[in-house]
Structures are given as structure tokens and as C-alpha cells.
Short mmCIF file of C-alpha atoms in Angstrom, two decimals:
data_model
loop_
_atom_site.label_atom_id
_atom_site.label_comp_id
_atom_site.label_asym_id
_atom_site.label_seq_id
_atom_site.Cartn_x
_atom_site.Cartn_y
_atom_site.Cartn_z
CA MET L 1443 18.11 17.86 -81.50
CA LYS L 1444 16.74 17.24 -84.58
CA ASN L 1445 12.86 17.67 -84.16
CA ILE L 1446 11.20 20.41 -82.09
CA LEU L 1447 7.57 20.88 -81.26
CA VAL L 1448 5.40 24.40 -80.67
CA PRO L 1449 1.88 23.93 -79.28
CA VAL L 1450 0.49 27.41 -80.35
CA GLY L 1451 -2.64 29.60 -78.54
CA SER L 1452 -4.25 32.52 -78.62
CA SER L 1453 -1.96 34.69 -76.49
CA LYS L 1454 -0.46 38.01 -77.78
CA ASN L 1455 2.91 36.93 -77.16
CA ALA L 1456 2.42 33.92 -79.84
CA LEU L 1457 4.40 35.73 -82.54
CA SER L 1458 7.44 36.08 -80.33
CA HIS L 1459 6.94 32.78 -79.26
CA LEU L 1460 7.53 31.38 -82.53
CA GLN L 1461 10.19 33.47 -83.46
CA TYR L 1462 12.39 32.38 -80.83
CA ALA L 1463 11.22 28.70 -81.33
CA VAL L 1464 12.61 29.23 -85.61
CA ASP L 1465 15.63 30.65 -83.95
CA PHE L 1466 16.31 27.84 -81.71
CA ALA L 1467 15.68 25.48 -83.68
CA LYS L 1468 17.63 27.32 -86.66
CA ALA L 1469 20.68 27.07 -84.19
CA PHE L 1470 20.37 23.13 -84.34
CA GLY L 1471 19.44 22.62 -87.75
CA ALA L 1472 16.20 21.07 -86.23
CA LYS L 1473 13.02 20.53 -87.99
CA LEU L 1474 10.08 22.78 -86.13
CA PHE L 1475 6.53 21.18 -85.59
CA ILE L 1476 3.76 24.03 -85.14
CA VAL L 1477 0.74 22.42 -83.66
CA GLN L 1478 -2.52 23.66 -82.32
CA VAL L 1479 -4.54 20.69 -80.80
CA TYR L 1480 -8.55 21.27 -80.57
CA ASN L 1481 -11.05 19.59 -79.04
CA VAL L 1482 -15.26 19.20 -79.73
CA TYR L 1483 -17.70 19.66 -77.25
CA THR L 1484 -21.46 19.04 -78.57
CA LYS L 1485 -24.58 19.01 -76.96
CA ALA L 1486 -27.10 16.33 -76.83
CA GLY L 1487 -28.86 16.28 -80.16
CA THR L 1488 -26.25 18.48 -82.16
CA MET L 1489 -26.54 17.34 -85.56
CA ILE L 1490 -24.35 20.32 -87.05
CA LYS L 1491 -20.84 18.69 -87.88
CA VAL L 1492 -18.14 21.28 -87.06
CA ASP L 1493 -14.96 19.41 -86.93
CA HIS L 1494 -13.72 20.53 -90.19
CA ILE L 1495 -14.51 23.96 -89.49
CA ILE L 1496 -12.80 24.17 -86.23
CA GLU L 1497 -9.79 22.83 -88.06
CA ARG L 1498 -10.02 24.73 -91.35
CA GLU L 1499 -9.95 28.02 -89.14
CA SER L 1500 -7.49 26.72 -86.91
CA LYS L 1501 -4.88 25.78 -90.15
CA ALA L 1502 -5.92 29.58 -91.39
CA PHE L 1503 -4.82 31.08 -88.07
CA MET L 1504 -1.54 29.25 -87.59
CA ASP L 1505 -0.38 29.89 -91.64
CA ASN L 1506 -1.35 33.71 -90.79
CA LEU L 1507 0.89 33.23 -87.73
CA VAL L 1508 3.81 31.79 -89.51
CA SER L 1509 3.42 34.51 -92.40
CA LYS L 1510 4.61 37.25 -89.78
CA ILE L 1511 7.56 35.45 -88.68
CA ASP L 1512 10.99 35.02 -90.40
CA THR L 1513 11.57 31.01 -90.83
CA LYS L 1514 15.14 31.76 -91.81
CA ASP L 1515 14.86 28.43 -93.98
CA VAL L 1516 13.93 26.14 -91.05
CA GLU L 1517 11.70 23.69 -92.27
CA VAL L 1518 8.47 23.95 -90.58
CA VAL L 1519 5.54 21.80 -90.28
CA ILE L 1520 2.04 22.79 -89.65
CA LYS L 1521 -0.47 20.59 -88.16
CA THR L 1522 -4.05 20.91 -86.32
CA LEU L 1523 -4.69 18.21 -84.16
CA LYS L 1524 -7.89 16.95 -82.58
CA GLY L 1525 -7.92 15.14 -79.16
CA LYS L 1526 -7.41 16.12 -75.52
CA LEU L 1527 -4.84 18.39 -75.24
CA VAL L 1528 -2.09 16.00 -73.10
CA ASP L 1529 -2.99 12.57 -74.25
CA THR L 1530 -2.56 14.37 -78.23
CA LEU L 1531 0.55 16.14 -77.43
CA GLU L 1532 2.25 13.01 -76.22
CA LEU L 1533 1.36 11.08 -79.37
CA ALA L 1534 2.27 13.72 -81.88
CA CYS L 1535 5.60 13.68 -79.97
CA LYS L 1536 5.94 10.01 -79.94
CA LYS L 1537 5.18 9.89 -83.87
CA ALA L 1538 7.33 12.62 -85.09
CA ASP L 1539 10.13 11.62 -82.80
CA ILE L 1540 9.90 14.91 -80.63
CA ASP L 1541 13.05 15.78 -78.64
CA LEU L 1542 11.72 18.99 -77.13
CA ILE L 1543 8.65 21.14 -76.94
CA LEU L 1544 8.92 24.74 -76.34
CA VAL L 1545 5.92 26.34 -74.12
CA GLU L 1546 5.16 29.78 -73.87
CA PRO L 1547 4.05 30.80 -70.07
CA ARG L 1548 0.50 31.75 -71.14
CA THR L 1549 -0.88 30.36 -74.15
CA ASN L 1550 -4.00 32.21 -73.63
CA SER L 1551 -4.41 35.87 -72.64
CA ILE L 1552 -5.20 35.35 -69.13
CA ARG L 1553 -4.21 37.59 -65.89
CA ASP L 1554 -1.07 39.08 -65.59
CA GLU L 1555 0.22 37.31 -62.33
CA VAL L 1556 -0.16 33.86 -63.55
CA PHE L 1557 3.38 32.92 -64.56
CA LEU L 1558 2.21 29.30 -66.04
CA GLY L 1559 -1.56 29.32 -67.28
CA LYS L 1560 -3.58 26.08 -67.18
CA THR L 1561 -2.72 24.84 -70.51
CA SER L 1562 0.83 25.45 -69.99
CA GLY L 1563 1.21 24.36 -66.62
CA LYS L 1564 -0.98 21.16 -68.02
CA ILE L 1565 2.01 20.44 -70.42
CA ILE L 1566 4.54 20.76 -67.86
CA LYS L 1567 2.84 18.73 -65.12
CA GLN L 1568 1.00 16.08 -66.89
CA THR L 1569 3.49 14.93 -69.54
CA GLU L 1570 6.88 13.39 -69.80
CA ILE L 1571 8.50 15.28 -72.83
CA PRO L 1572 11.65 17.52 -71.87
CA ALA L 1573 10.14 21.01 -72.11
CA LEU L 1574 11.43 24.59 -72.49
CA ILE L 1575 9.54 27.25 -70.95
CA VAL L 1576 10.45 30.72 -72.61
CA PRO L 1577 9.44 33.92 -70.98
CA GLU L 1578 6.64 36.27 -72.99
CA GLY L 1579 8.74 38.40 -75.23
CA TYR L 1580 12.40 37.15 -74.80
CA THR L 1581 14.63 37.00 -77.37
CA PHE L 1582 16.84 34.36 -78.54
CA LYS L 1583 20.47 34.66 -77.81
CA PRO L 1584 23.26 31.58 -77.43
CA ILE L 1585 22.88 30.13 -73.99
CA GLU L 1586 26.52 30.18 -72.68
CA ASN L 1587 25.70 29.53 -69.08
CA ILE L 1588 23.41 27.10 -67.67
CA LEU L 1589 22.23 26.68 -63.96
CA PHE L 1590 21.13 22.84 -63.20
CA ALA L 1591 19.38 22.79 -59.83
CA ILE L 1592 18.89 19.46 -58.51
CA LYS L 1593 18.15 18.07 -55.24
CA SER L 1594 19.37 14.59 -56.15
CA ALA L 1595 22.28 13.63 -58.44
CA ILE L 1596 21.18 9.88 -58.55
CA ILE L 1597 20.38 9.06 -62.17
CA LYS L 1598 18.84 6.23 -63.56
CA LYS L 1599 17.59 6.87 -66.96
CA SER L 1600 20.16 6.90 -69.42
CA ASP L 1601 18.36 9.53 -71.81
CA ALA L 1602 17.35 11.77 -68.95
CA LEU L 1603 20.26 14.23 -69.69
CA VAL L 1604 19.90 14.64 -73.66
CA PRO L 1605 18.22 17.71 -73.66
CA LEU L 1606 20.65 19.29 -71.42
CA LEU L 1607 23.52 17.99 -73.10
CA SER L 1608 22.45 18.69 -76.53
CA ILE L 1609 22.36 22.04 -75.44
CA LYS L 1610 25.47 22.24 -73.68
CA ASN L 1611 27.53 20.79 -76.82
CA ASN L 1612 25.60 22.90 -79.09
CA PHE L 1613 26.25 26.28 -77.40
CA LYS L 1614 29.36 24.95 -75.65
CA SER L 1615 27.65 26.20 -72.67
CA ILE L 1616 28.84 26.05 -68.99
CA VAL L 1617 26.94 24.02 -66.81
CA ASN L 1618 26.92 25.21 -62.77
CA LEU L 1619 25.38 22.33 -60.96
CA LEU L 1620 23.61 23.32 -57.81
CA LEU L 1621 23.09 20.51 -55.75
CA VAL L 1622 20.19 21.63 -52.77
CA LYS L 1623 20.01 19.34 -49.41
CA THR L 1624 16.27 19.82 -48.39
CA PRO L 1625 14.60 17.76 -45.78
CA TYR L 1626 14.02 14.89 -48.34
CA PHE L 1627 17.71 14.77 -48.59
CA LYS L 1628 18.92 10.65 -48.51
CA GLU L 1629 22.05 9.41 -48.56
CA GLY L 1630 23.84 9.13 -51.82
CA ASP L 1631 21.93 12.22 -53.67
CA PHE L 1632 25.03 14.20 -53.58
CA VAL L 1633 27.23 11.49 -55.52
CA VAL L 1634 27.81 12.85 -58.75
CA GLU L 1635 28.57 10.00 -61.30
CA SER L 1636 30.61 10.61 -64.36
CA GLN L 1637 27.63 10.46 -66.80
CA LEU L 1638 26.76 14.03 -65.14
CA LEU L 1639 30.10 14.88 -63.46
CA ASP L 1640 31.75 14.61 -67.03
CA HIS L 1641 29.51 17.64 -68.24
CA VAL L 1642 29.30 19.73 -65.22
CA ASP L 1643 31.90 22.59 -65.07
CA LYS L 1644 31.22 23.79 -61.15
CA ILE L 1645 29.67 22.16 -58.61
CA THR L 1646 27.73 24.14 -55.40
CA LYS L 1647 26.12 22.60 -52.57
CA THR L 1648 23.24 24.28 -50.42
CA LYS L 1649 20.78 23.72 -47.72
CA ASN L 1650 17.23 25.08 -48.39
CA ALA L 1651 13.78 24.07 -47.44
CA THR L 1652 13.25 23.81 -51.46
CA THR L 1653 15.00 23.44 -54.66
CA TYR L 1654 13.27 26.69 -55.73
CA GLN L 1655 14.74 28.56 -52.46
CA GLY L 1656 18.26 27.33 -53.69
CA VAL L 1657 18.03 28.44 -56.87
CA LEU L 1658 16.61 32.19 -55.45
CA GLU L 1659 19.95 32.22 -53.32
CA HIS L 1660 22.46 31.52 -55.80
CA PHE L 1661 20.95 32.98 -58.99
CA GLN L 1662 22.65 35.95 -58.44
CA SER L 1663 26.03 34.53 -58.07
CA HIS L 1664 25.74 32.19 -61.20
CA ASN L 1665 24.22 34.62 -63.76
CA PRO L 1666 22.89 32.30 -66.17
CA ASP L 1667 21.10 32.36 -69.24
CA MET L 1668 18.99 29.17 -68.64
CA LEU L 1669 18.01 27.53 -65.60
CA CYS L 1670 17.53 23.52 -65.94
CA VAL L 1671 15.05 21.75 -63.54
CA VAL L 1672 13.97 18.16 -62.93
CA ARG L 1673 10.23 17.25 -63.36
CA ARG L 1674 9.97 14.34 -60.46
CA LYS L 1675 7.42 13.62 -57.74
CA ARG L 1676 9.39 15.30 -55.26
CA GLY L 1677 11.19 17.56 -57.10
CA PHE L 1678 11.03 21.11 -58.63
CA PHE L 1679 7.72 22.75 -58.30
CA VAL L 1680 6.63 20.02 -56.07
CA LYS L 1681 3.89 21.71 -54.59
CA LYS L 1682 2.92 24.09 -57.37
CA TRP L 1683 2.98 21.51 -59.72
CA GLU L 1684 -0.02 19.95 -57.87
CA LYS L 1685 -2.01 22.49 -59.73
CA ASN L 1686 -1.60 23.43 -62.98
CA VAL L 1687 -1.82 27.76 -63.08
CA ILE L 1688 1.29 28.27 -61.43
CA LEU L 1689 1.21 32.05 -59.95
CA LYS L 1690 4.22 34.62 -60.32
CA LYS L 1691 4.30 35.21 -56.61
CA GLU L 1692 4.68 31.32 -56.25
CA PHE L 1693 7.43 31.08 -59.26
CA SER L 1694 8.59 33.23 -61.86
CA SER L 1695 11.90 33.48 -64.50
CA SER L 1696 13.16 35.96 -66.62
CA LEU L 1697 15.18 33.60 -68.10
CA PRO L 1698 14.48 30.57 -70.36
CA VAL L 1699 13.74 27.01 -67.94
CA LEU L 1700 14.49 23.77 -69.10
CA VAL L 1701 12.35 20.88 -67.59
CA LEU L 1702 14.03 17.38 -67.56
CA ARG L 1703 11.97 14.48 -67.15
CA GLY L 1704 12.42 13.08 -64.25
CA LEU L 1705 16.12 11.24 -63.68
CA LYS L 1706 14.77 8.27 -61.50
#
């Protein structure tokens, strides 16, 4: 893992999140890109040029944030980018060859009952970028135990597991695979091929209405440091990700959640 990107918002958790990002990047010897995306909406007839003002203020805001954290000799690149959030982030990730995007649950100061805010939810739902959701106030520590919850072990995209394997190899993590049989189960879904099997320490099979319910049932027995799930059309958060905002009563995690791109 060489390049990591962190979108910055105006949340009270921004400093904590940036420090985690620096510590995480240092563990991999990775370069850290800290970005803020802004858009300008002008009324008809408005003649004032505000782009350069917003860009200057955004850059000053991020410089101030970075000055308050310990960068620990990590190479940090600060960027202000104009455009629509998802399109701009995807373009930036492609240009900088980003391996992982670190997302804080709420990039803006919003209601306490919200787990993923509109901006964070949009990044998770609408992009194909592998992401790590870091809980608010979470302090970095080595990832020793990973619970990887999926309902189908069929893998057609050769690079889908790269973020997970990179973390496993770097921290020498134990990976426990939780196969959840849901009403959408198809023959062959539980056949674990070598590209995954070779990296798994233990396999548990369960039957639940959803992958999330399977996680809730087996979470304590596995006691993970990180939860890993897959973004797919009928995967984890299938109904929750139909909207961008996710409430804590629908899903919440006190641990980092690695969200892989679809496996198929």
C-alpha cells in the first residue's frame, strides 16, 4: 500500500482522523494525500469570482489542521479540489494511484444518531474505491485480528482482495472468514478458492437474514480489531446503502471497517 487519500470536512473529529491517517500511513511507509473538495454554486447574474477565495480559504484551513498533528516523517500532500464530490475523488484517486481512502463517519458536524453522514455515505456507496471507515476518536493500533464477513466467496476480480491482503501482510494479522448464508444464497457461494483460502486462518459458517446480522451474532466470539465487508449490489448494507445517511440504529461500529470493492 503506497498511496492513501483522506478527504477532510469540518467535523470536530478532523484532527483525530488525520492523526490516525498519518499513523496508518507510517505503518505502511505510504504517502498521504489530504484533500478537500469544494463546489461553487452561483446565482444567475452573479459576477463575483469566488473560486480563488474558496480555494485559498480551504488550503489555509487544511494547512492549519496539519500543523496541529504529528506527521511522523510521513510524506503529506495537501490538495484543494473543485468539483462534484464523487467524480472529483475518483479522478484524484486514479491520478494519484490511490490504494485506499480513509473516511471518517461524519465529515460535518451533524446529529449524534448518525453513523455515516451524507458525505461519507456518498463516498462509500457511490465510488468503487476501497475504503476504511475509522470511528470517531479512534486511536491507531496494529490490526491483529480481522473478521471478514461475506455471503459469497466467489471472486472474479483479481485485485479485489488487495487492500485486505496488504493489511494482513503488513500487520501479520489473523483473518477469520465468516460465511453468511442469506435468502440470496446460491450454489457455490461457500466454495472458498485458493486466492482467498490461502490467506484465511479460520472459517465460520452461519445462517442469517443478512450479512450484518451474521456479524452481530459472531462479533464477540471473534473479538476482531477490524471488520471487513464487501460493497456489492446485494452485499453488506444493501438496504442501508440505498440512501447516503446511515443511522446508528441501522448500523454502527466501534472498530475500523474495511470496505472492499465488489468481488465479482
